[in-house]
Coordinates of C-alpha atoms and ligand atoms in Angstrom, one line a residue:
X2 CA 98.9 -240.4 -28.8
X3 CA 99.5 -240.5 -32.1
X4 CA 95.8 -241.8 -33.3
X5 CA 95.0 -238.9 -31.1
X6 CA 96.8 -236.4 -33.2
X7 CA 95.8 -237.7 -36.4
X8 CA 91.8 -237.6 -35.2
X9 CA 92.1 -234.5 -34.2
X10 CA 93.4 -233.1 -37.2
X11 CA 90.9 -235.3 -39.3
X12 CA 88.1 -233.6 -38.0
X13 CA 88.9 -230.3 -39.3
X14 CA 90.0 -231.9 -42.8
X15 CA 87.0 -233.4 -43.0
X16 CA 84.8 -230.2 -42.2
X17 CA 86.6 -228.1 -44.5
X18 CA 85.7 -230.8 -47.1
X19 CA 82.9 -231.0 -46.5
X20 CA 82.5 -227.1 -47.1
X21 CA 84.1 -227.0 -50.2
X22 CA 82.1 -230.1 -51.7
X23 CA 78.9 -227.9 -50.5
X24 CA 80.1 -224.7 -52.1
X25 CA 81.7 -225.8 -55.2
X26 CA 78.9 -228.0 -56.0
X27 CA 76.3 -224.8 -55.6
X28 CA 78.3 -222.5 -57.2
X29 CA 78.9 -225.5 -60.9
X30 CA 75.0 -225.5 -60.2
X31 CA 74.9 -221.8 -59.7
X32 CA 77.0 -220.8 -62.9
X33 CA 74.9 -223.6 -64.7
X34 CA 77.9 -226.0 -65.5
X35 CA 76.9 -228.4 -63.7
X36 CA 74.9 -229.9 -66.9
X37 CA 77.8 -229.1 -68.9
X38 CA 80.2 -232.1 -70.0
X39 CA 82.4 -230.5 -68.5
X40 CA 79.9 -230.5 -65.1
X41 CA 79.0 -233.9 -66.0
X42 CA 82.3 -235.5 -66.1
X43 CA 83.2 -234.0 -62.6
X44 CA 80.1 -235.4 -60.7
X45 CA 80.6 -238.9 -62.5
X46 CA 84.5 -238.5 -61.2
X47 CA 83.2 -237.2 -57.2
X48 CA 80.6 -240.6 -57.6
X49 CA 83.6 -242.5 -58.4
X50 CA 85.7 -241.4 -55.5
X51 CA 82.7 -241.3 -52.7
X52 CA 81.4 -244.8 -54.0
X53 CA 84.8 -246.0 -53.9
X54 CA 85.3 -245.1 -50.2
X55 CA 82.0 -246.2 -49.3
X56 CA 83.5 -249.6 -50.9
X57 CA 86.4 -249.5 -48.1
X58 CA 84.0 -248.5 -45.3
X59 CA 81.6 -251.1 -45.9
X60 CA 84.4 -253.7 -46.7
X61 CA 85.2 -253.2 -43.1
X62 CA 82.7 -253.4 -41.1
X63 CA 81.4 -256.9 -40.9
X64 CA 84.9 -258.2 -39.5
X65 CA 85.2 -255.0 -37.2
X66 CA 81.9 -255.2 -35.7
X67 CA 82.0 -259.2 -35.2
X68 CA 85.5 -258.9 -33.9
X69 CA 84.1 -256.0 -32.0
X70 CA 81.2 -257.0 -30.6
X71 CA 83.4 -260.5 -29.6
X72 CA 85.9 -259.1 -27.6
X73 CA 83.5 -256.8 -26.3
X74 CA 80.9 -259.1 -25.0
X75 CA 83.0 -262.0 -23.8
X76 CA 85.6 -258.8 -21.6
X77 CA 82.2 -258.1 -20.2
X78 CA 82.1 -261.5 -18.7
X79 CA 79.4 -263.8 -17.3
X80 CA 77.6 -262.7 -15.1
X81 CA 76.6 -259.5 -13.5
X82 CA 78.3 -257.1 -15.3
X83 CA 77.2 -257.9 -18.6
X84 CA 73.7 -258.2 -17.6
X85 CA 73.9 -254.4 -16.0
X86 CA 75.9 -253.2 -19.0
X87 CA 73.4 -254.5 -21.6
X88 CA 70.8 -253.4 -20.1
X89 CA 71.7 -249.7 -19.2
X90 CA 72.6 -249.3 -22.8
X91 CA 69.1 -250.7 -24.2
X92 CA 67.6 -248.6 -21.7
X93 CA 69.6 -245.2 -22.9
X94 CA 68.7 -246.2 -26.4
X95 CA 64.8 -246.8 -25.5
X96 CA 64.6 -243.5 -23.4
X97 CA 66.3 -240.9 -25.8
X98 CA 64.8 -242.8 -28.6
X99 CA 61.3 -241.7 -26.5
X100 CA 62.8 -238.7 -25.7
X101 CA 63.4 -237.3 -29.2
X102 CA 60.1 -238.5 -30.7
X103 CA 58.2 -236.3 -28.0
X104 CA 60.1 -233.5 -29.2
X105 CA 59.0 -234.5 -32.7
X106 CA 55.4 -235.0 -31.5
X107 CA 55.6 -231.1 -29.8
X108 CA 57.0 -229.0 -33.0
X109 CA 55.1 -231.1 -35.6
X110 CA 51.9 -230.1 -33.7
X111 CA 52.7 -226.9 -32.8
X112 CA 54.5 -225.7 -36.3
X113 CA 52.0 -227.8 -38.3
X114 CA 53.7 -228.4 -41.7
X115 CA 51.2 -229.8 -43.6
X116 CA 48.9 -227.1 -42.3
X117 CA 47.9 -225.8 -46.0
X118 CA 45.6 -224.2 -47.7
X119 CA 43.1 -227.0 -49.0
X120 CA 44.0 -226.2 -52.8
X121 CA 47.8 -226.6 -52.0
X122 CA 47.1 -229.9 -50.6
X123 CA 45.7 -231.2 -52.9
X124 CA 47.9 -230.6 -55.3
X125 CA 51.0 -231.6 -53.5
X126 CA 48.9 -235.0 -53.3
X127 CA 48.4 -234.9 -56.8
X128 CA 52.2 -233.9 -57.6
X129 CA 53.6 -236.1 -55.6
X130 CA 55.8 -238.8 -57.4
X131 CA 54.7 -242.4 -56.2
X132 CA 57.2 -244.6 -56.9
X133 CA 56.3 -247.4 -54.2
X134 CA 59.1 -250.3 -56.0
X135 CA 61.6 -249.2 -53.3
X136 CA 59.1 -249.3 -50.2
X137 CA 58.0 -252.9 -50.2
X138 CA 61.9 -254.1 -49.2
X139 CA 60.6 -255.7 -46.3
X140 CA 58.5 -254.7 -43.5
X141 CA 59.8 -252.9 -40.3
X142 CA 56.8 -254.3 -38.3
X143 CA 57.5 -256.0 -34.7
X144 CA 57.6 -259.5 -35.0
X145 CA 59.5 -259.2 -38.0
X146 CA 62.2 -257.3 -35.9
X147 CA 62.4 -259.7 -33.2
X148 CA 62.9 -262.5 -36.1
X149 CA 66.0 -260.7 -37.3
X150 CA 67.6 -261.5 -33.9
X151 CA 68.3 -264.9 -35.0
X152 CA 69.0 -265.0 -38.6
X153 CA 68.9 -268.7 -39.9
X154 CA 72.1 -268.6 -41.9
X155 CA 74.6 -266.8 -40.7
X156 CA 76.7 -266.4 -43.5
X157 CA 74.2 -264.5 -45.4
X158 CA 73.4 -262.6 -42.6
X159 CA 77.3 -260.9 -42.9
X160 CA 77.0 -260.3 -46.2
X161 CA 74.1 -258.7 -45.7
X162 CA 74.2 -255.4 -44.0
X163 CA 70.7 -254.8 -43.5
X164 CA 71.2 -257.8 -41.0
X165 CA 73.7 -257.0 -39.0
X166 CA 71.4 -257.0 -36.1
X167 CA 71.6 -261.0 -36.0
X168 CA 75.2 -260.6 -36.7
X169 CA 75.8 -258.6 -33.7
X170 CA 73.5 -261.1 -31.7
X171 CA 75.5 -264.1 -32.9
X172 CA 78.5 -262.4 -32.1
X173 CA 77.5 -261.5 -28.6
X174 CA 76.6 -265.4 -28.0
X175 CA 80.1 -266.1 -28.9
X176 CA 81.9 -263.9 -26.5
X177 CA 79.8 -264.7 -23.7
X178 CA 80.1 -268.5 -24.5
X179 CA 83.6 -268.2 -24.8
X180 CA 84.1 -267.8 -21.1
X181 CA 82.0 -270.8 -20.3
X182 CA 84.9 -272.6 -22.0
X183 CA 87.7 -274.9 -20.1
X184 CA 90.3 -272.0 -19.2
X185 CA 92.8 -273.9 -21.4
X186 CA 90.5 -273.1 -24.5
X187 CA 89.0 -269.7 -23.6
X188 CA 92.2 -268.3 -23.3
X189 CA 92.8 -269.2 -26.8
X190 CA 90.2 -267.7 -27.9
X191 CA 90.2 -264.5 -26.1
X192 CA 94.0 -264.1 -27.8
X193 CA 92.7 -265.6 -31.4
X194 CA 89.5 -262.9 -31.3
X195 CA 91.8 -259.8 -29.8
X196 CA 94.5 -260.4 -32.6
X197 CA 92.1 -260.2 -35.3
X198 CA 89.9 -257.3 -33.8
X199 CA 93.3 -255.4 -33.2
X200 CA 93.8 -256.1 -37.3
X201 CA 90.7 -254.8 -38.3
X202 CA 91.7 -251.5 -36.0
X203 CA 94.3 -251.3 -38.1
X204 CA 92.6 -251.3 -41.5
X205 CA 90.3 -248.8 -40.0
X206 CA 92.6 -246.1 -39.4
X207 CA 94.0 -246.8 -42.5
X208 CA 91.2 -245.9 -44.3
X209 CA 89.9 -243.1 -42.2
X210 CA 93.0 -241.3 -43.7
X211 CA 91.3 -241.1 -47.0
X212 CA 88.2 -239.4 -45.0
X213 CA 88.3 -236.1 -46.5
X214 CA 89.0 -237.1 -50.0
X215 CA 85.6 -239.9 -49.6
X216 CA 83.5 -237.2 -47.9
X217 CA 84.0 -234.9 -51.2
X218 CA 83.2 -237.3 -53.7
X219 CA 79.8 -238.3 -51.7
X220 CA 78.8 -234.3 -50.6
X221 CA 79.2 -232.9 -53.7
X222 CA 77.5 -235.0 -56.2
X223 CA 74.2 -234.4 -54.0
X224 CA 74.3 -230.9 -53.7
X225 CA 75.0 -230.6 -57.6
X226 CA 72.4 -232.3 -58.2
X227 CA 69.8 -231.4 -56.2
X228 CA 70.7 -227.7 -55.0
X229 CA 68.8 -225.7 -53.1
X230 CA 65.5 -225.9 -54.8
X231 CA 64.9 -229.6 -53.6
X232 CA 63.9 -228.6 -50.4
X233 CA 61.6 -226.0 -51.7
X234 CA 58.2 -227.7 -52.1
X235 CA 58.6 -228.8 -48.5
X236 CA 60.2 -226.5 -46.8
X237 CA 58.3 -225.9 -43.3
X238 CA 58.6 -229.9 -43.2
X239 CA 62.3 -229.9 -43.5
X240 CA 62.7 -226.7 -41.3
X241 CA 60.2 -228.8 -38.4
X242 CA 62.8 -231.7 -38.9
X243 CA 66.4 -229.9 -38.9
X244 CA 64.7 -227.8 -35.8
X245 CA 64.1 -231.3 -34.0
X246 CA 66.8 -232.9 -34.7
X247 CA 69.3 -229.8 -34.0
X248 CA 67.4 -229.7 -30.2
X249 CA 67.7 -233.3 -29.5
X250 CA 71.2 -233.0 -29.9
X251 CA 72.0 -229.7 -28.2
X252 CA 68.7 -229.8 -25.7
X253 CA 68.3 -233.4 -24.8
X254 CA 71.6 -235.2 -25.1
X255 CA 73.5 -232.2 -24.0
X256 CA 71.3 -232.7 -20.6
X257 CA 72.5 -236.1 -20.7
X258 CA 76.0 -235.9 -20.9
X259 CA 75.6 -233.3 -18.2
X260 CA 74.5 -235.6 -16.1
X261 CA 77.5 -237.9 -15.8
X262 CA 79.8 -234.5 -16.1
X263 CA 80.7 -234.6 -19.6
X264 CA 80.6 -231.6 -21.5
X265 CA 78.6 -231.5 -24.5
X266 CA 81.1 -229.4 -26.6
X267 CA 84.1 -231.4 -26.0
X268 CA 82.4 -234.6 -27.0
X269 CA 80.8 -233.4 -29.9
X270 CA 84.4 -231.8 -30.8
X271 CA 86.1 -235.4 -30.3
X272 CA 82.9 -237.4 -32.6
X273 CA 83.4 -234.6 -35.6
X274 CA 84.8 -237.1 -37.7
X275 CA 81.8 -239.9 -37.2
X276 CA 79.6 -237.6 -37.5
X277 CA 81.1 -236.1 -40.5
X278 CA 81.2 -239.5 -42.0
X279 CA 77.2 -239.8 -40.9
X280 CA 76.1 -237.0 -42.8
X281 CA 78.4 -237.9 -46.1
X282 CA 77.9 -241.5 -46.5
X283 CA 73.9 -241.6 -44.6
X284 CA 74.8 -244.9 -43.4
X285 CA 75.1 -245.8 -39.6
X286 CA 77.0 -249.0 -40.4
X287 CA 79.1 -247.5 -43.0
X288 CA 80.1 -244.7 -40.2
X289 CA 80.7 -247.5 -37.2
X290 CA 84.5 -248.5 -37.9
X291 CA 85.2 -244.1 -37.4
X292 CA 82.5 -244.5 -34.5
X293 CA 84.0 -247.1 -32.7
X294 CA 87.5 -244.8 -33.4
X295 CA 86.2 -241.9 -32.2
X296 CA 84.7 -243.7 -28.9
X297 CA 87.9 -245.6 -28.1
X298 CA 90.8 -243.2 -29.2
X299 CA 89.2 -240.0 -28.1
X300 CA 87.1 -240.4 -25.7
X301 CA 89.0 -242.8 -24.3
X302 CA 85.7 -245.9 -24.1
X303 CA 86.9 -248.7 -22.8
X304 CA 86.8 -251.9 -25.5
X305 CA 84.8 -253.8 -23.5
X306 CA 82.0 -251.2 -23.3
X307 CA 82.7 -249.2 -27.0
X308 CA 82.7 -252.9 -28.7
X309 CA 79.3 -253.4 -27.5
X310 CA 77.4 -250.5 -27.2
X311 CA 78.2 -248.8 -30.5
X312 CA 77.5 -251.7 -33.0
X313 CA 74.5 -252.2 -31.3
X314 CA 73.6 -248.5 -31.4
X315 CA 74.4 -248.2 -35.0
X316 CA 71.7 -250.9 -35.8
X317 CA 69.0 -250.8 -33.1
X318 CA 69.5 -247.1 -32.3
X319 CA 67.7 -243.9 -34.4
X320 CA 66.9 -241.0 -32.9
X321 CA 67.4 -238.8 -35.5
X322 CA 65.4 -242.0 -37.7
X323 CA 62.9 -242.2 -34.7
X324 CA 62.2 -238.6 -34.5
X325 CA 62.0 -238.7 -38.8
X326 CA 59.5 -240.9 -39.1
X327 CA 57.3 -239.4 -36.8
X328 CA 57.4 -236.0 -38.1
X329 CA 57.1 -237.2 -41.6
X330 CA 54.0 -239.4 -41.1
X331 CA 51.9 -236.8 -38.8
X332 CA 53.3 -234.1 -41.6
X333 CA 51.3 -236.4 -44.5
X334 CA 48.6 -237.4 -42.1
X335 CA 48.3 -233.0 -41.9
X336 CA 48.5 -232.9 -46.0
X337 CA 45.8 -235.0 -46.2
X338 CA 43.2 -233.4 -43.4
X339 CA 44.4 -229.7 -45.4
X340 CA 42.7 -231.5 -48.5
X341 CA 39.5 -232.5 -46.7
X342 CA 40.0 -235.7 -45.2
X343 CA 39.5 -236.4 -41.1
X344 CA 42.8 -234.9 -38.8
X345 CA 44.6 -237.5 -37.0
X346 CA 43.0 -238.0 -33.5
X347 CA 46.0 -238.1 -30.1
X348 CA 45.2 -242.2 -30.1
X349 CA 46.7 -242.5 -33.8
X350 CA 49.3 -239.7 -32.8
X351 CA 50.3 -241.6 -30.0
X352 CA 50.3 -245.0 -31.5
X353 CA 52.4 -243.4 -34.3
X354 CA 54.8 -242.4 -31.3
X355 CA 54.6 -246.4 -30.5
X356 CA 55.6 -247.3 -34.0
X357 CA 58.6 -244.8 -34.6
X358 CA 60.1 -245.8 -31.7
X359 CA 59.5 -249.7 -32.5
X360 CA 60.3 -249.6 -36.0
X361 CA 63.2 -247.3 -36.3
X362 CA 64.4 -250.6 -34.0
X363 CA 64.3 -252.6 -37.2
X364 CA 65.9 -249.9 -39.7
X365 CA 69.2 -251.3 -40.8
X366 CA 71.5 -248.4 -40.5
X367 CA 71.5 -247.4 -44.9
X368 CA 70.7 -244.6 -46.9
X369 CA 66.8 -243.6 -46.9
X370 CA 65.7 -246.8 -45.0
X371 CA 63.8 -244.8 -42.6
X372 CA 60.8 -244.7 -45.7
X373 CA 60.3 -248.2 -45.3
X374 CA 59.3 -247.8 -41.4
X375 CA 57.3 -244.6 -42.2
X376 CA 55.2 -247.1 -45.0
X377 CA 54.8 -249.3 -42.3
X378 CA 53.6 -246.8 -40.0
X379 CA 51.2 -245.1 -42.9
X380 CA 49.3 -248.5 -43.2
X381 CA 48.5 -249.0 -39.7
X382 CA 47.1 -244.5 -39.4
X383 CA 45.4 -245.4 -42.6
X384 CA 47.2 -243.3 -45.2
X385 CA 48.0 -244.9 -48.5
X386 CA 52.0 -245.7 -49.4
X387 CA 52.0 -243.6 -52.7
X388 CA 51.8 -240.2 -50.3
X389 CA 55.3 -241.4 -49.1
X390 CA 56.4 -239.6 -52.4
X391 CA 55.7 -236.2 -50.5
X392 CA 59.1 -236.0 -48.6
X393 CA 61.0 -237.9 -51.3
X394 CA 62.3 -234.9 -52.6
X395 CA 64.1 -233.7 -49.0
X396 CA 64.7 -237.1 -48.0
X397 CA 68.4 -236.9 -49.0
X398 CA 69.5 -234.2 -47.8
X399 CA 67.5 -234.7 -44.3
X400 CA 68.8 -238.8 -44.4
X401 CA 72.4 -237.0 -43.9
X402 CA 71.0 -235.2 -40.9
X403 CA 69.1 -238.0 -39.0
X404 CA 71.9 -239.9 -39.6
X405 CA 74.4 -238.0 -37.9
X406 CA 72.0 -237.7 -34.9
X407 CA 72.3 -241.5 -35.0
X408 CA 75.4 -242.0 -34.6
X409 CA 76.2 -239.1 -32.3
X410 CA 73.5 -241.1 -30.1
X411 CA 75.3 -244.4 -29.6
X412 CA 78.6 -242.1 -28.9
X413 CA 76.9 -240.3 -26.2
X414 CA 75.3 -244.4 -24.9
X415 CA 79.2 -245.2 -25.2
X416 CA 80.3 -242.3 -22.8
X417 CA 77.4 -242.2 -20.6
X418 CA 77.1 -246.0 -19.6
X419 CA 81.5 -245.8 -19.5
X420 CA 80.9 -242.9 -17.2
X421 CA 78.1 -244.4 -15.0
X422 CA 80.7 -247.6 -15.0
X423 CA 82.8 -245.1 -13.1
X424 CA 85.8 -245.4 -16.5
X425 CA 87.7 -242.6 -16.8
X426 CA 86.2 -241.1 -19.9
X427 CA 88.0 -238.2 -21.1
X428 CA 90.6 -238.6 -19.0
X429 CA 91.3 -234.8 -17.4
X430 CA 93.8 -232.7 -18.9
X431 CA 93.2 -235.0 -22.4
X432 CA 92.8 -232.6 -24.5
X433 CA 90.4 -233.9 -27.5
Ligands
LIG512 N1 70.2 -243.7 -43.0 C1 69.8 -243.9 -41.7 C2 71.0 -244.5 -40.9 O1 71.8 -245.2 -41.5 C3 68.6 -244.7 -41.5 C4 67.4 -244.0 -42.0 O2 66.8 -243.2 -41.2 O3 67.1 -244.0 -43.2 O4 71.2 -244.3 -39.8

């Protein structure tokens, strides 16, 4: 009751926050102090504070989502159940993940961004800043995704959160093996693991106190420094985005929720503060200790289907990153027929529909890691890297949306498979 309370309230902490990091920002930038010392010294102390709760998120999450993920998978049991449960949720995540890069397919065509005339192509090609040393981190490609699900060392695997994926695996291998243990044993263990996950609860809410104060000292640094001329240059782009992204989440996963009788409004209400923490921090894993909050305290998720579904979500499941990626490359492949080369045929379009939805299964849940899939994707339609430097500029700014759509995904693969599980999600009369 009382985490209840508290969430409740954080949510509208958090958005008013948020607010006031977006306006004061604009109007330092507006009034031209922001390159003052004055300025200065304020964005260096919001850095401080944001990086510093970004510090205490991340510090959590490897012993919350192995603890997690633990309890999770070894309450789901042997047998049947976790078979069905595992595989309803990598269904949701594959269809929506489909779902939301048709959308993107549709409005890219039909609004046609990179529809220019041929002398503004070609000198957004040539103005482009091509700065490829950040795109080579490692491939998204297929086989190199299915690697990942057994990391050799699994040490460096936790302290690496770009592999969290094996972590999760590893972790899953543990809870289920745990009940193939002498009942002596396993009941040890089921004790030893809930203890600890129960800690790391703890720790969380704890530090989801300080949300408001962390989501001012990420917000307004950005806006300060980039304003509102950063989307400029690619502005139908970042309108044919937002516009996707803002109907996947109203249009399609509204329908969704529908379907198992959850209303749309309520939930996205009761997942404010994750998704707050999405768009400030643009980092799925930093944002899945307030996820897995949200899930369990809210909407009332049961452990055993929360600890499983949304650490999985917040690494193998991108919507918002899906739906990015395939809007960015089509917008480029659009640039590039503007300045006289050949259009992209529907094989390519659909084979870039193919990739998005493969590779955004290998994008580790960080800021701006969605460019490394779109490379990826670029190679195999035929367009060089360097024209990745196109959408740098809004990639920021739009990294803060898709990753709220992220995150507000695997909460909606929480309720939905709780829901089809017949739990009582949203227990009536709970008021969120
Ligand atoms: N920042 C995104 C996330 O963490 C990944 C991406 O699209 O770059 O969910």
């Amino acid at each position: 009751m009382k985490t209840k309370n508290f969430l409740s309230k954080l949510h509208w902490q958090v958005a008013l926050s948020l607010v006031l990091a977006v306006l004061i920002a604009l109007v330092l930038k507006g009034v031209g102090l922001s390159e003052s010392p004055l300025g200065k010294g304020f964005e260096e102390f919001c850095t401080f504070i944001g990086s510093l709760f970004m510090r205490m998120l991340s510090m959590i999450v490897v012993p919350l989502v192995a603890t997690s993920v633990i309890c999770g998978s070894m309450s789901l049991g042997r047998g049947r159940a976790f078979l069905r449960i595992g595989l309803k949720t990598i269904a949701f995540y594959m269809a929506t993940g489909f779902i939301a890069i048709l959308l993107a397919l549709l409005l890219v065509n039909a609004i046609a961004p990179g529809d220019v005339p041929a002398d503004v192509a070609r000198k957004i090609l040539g103005d482009a800043k091509f700065d490829t040393s950040t795109v080579n981190a490692g491939a998204g490609d297929i086989a190199g995704v299915l690697l990942r699900f057994f990391p050799p060392n699994i040490v460096e695997a936790a302290s690496d959160n770009t592999q969290l994926l094996g972590l999760i695996i590893f972790a899953v291998i543990i809870g289920v093996f745990i009940n193939t243990l002498p009942e002596k044993h396993a009941e040890f263990q089921r004790k030893f693991w809930t203890g600890f996950n129960m800690l790391f609860e703890k720790i969380t809410n704890a530090i989801m106190r300080l949300l408001p104060i962390g989501v001012f000292g990420l917000v307004a640094p950005v806006f300060m420094r980039a304003g509102a001329e950063a989307v400029a240059p690619v502005v139908v782009f970042f309108i044919t985005v937002s516009l996707a992204l803002i109907l996947h989440t109203v249009g399609s996963m509204s329908l969704v929720l529908f379907s198992v009788g959850i209303n749309p409004i309520m939930h996205l209400k009761a997942m404010l503060p994750a998704i707050l923490t999405a768009f400030s921090t643009s980092s799925s894993v930093a944002t899945l200790p307030v996820t897995l909050e949200c899930v369990e305290n809210s909407a009332k998720v049961p452990k055993n289907i929360s600890g499983f579904t949304i650490p999985l979500g917040a690494t193998v499941n991108m919507n918002g990153s899906a739906l990015y990626e395939c809007v960015a490359v089509i917008f480029i492949s659009q640039i590039y027929a503007s300045a006289g080369g050949a259009a992209m045929g529907l094989g390519m379009q659909f084979l870039v529909v193919v990739l998005a939805l493969l590779t955004s299964i290998g994008v580790a849940g960080i800021p701006s890691a969605s460019l490394v899939a779109i490379v990826v994707i670029m190679g195999v339609a035929g367009i060089p890297a360097e024209a990745v430097g196109i959408i740098w500029m809004t990639d920021r700014i739009l990294d803060m949306m898709r990753t709220s759509v992220n995150i507000y995904g695997d909460s909606c693969a929480a309720v939905w498979v709780a829901k089809t599980e017949n739990c009582d999600v949203y227990p009536r009369n709970g008021k969120v």
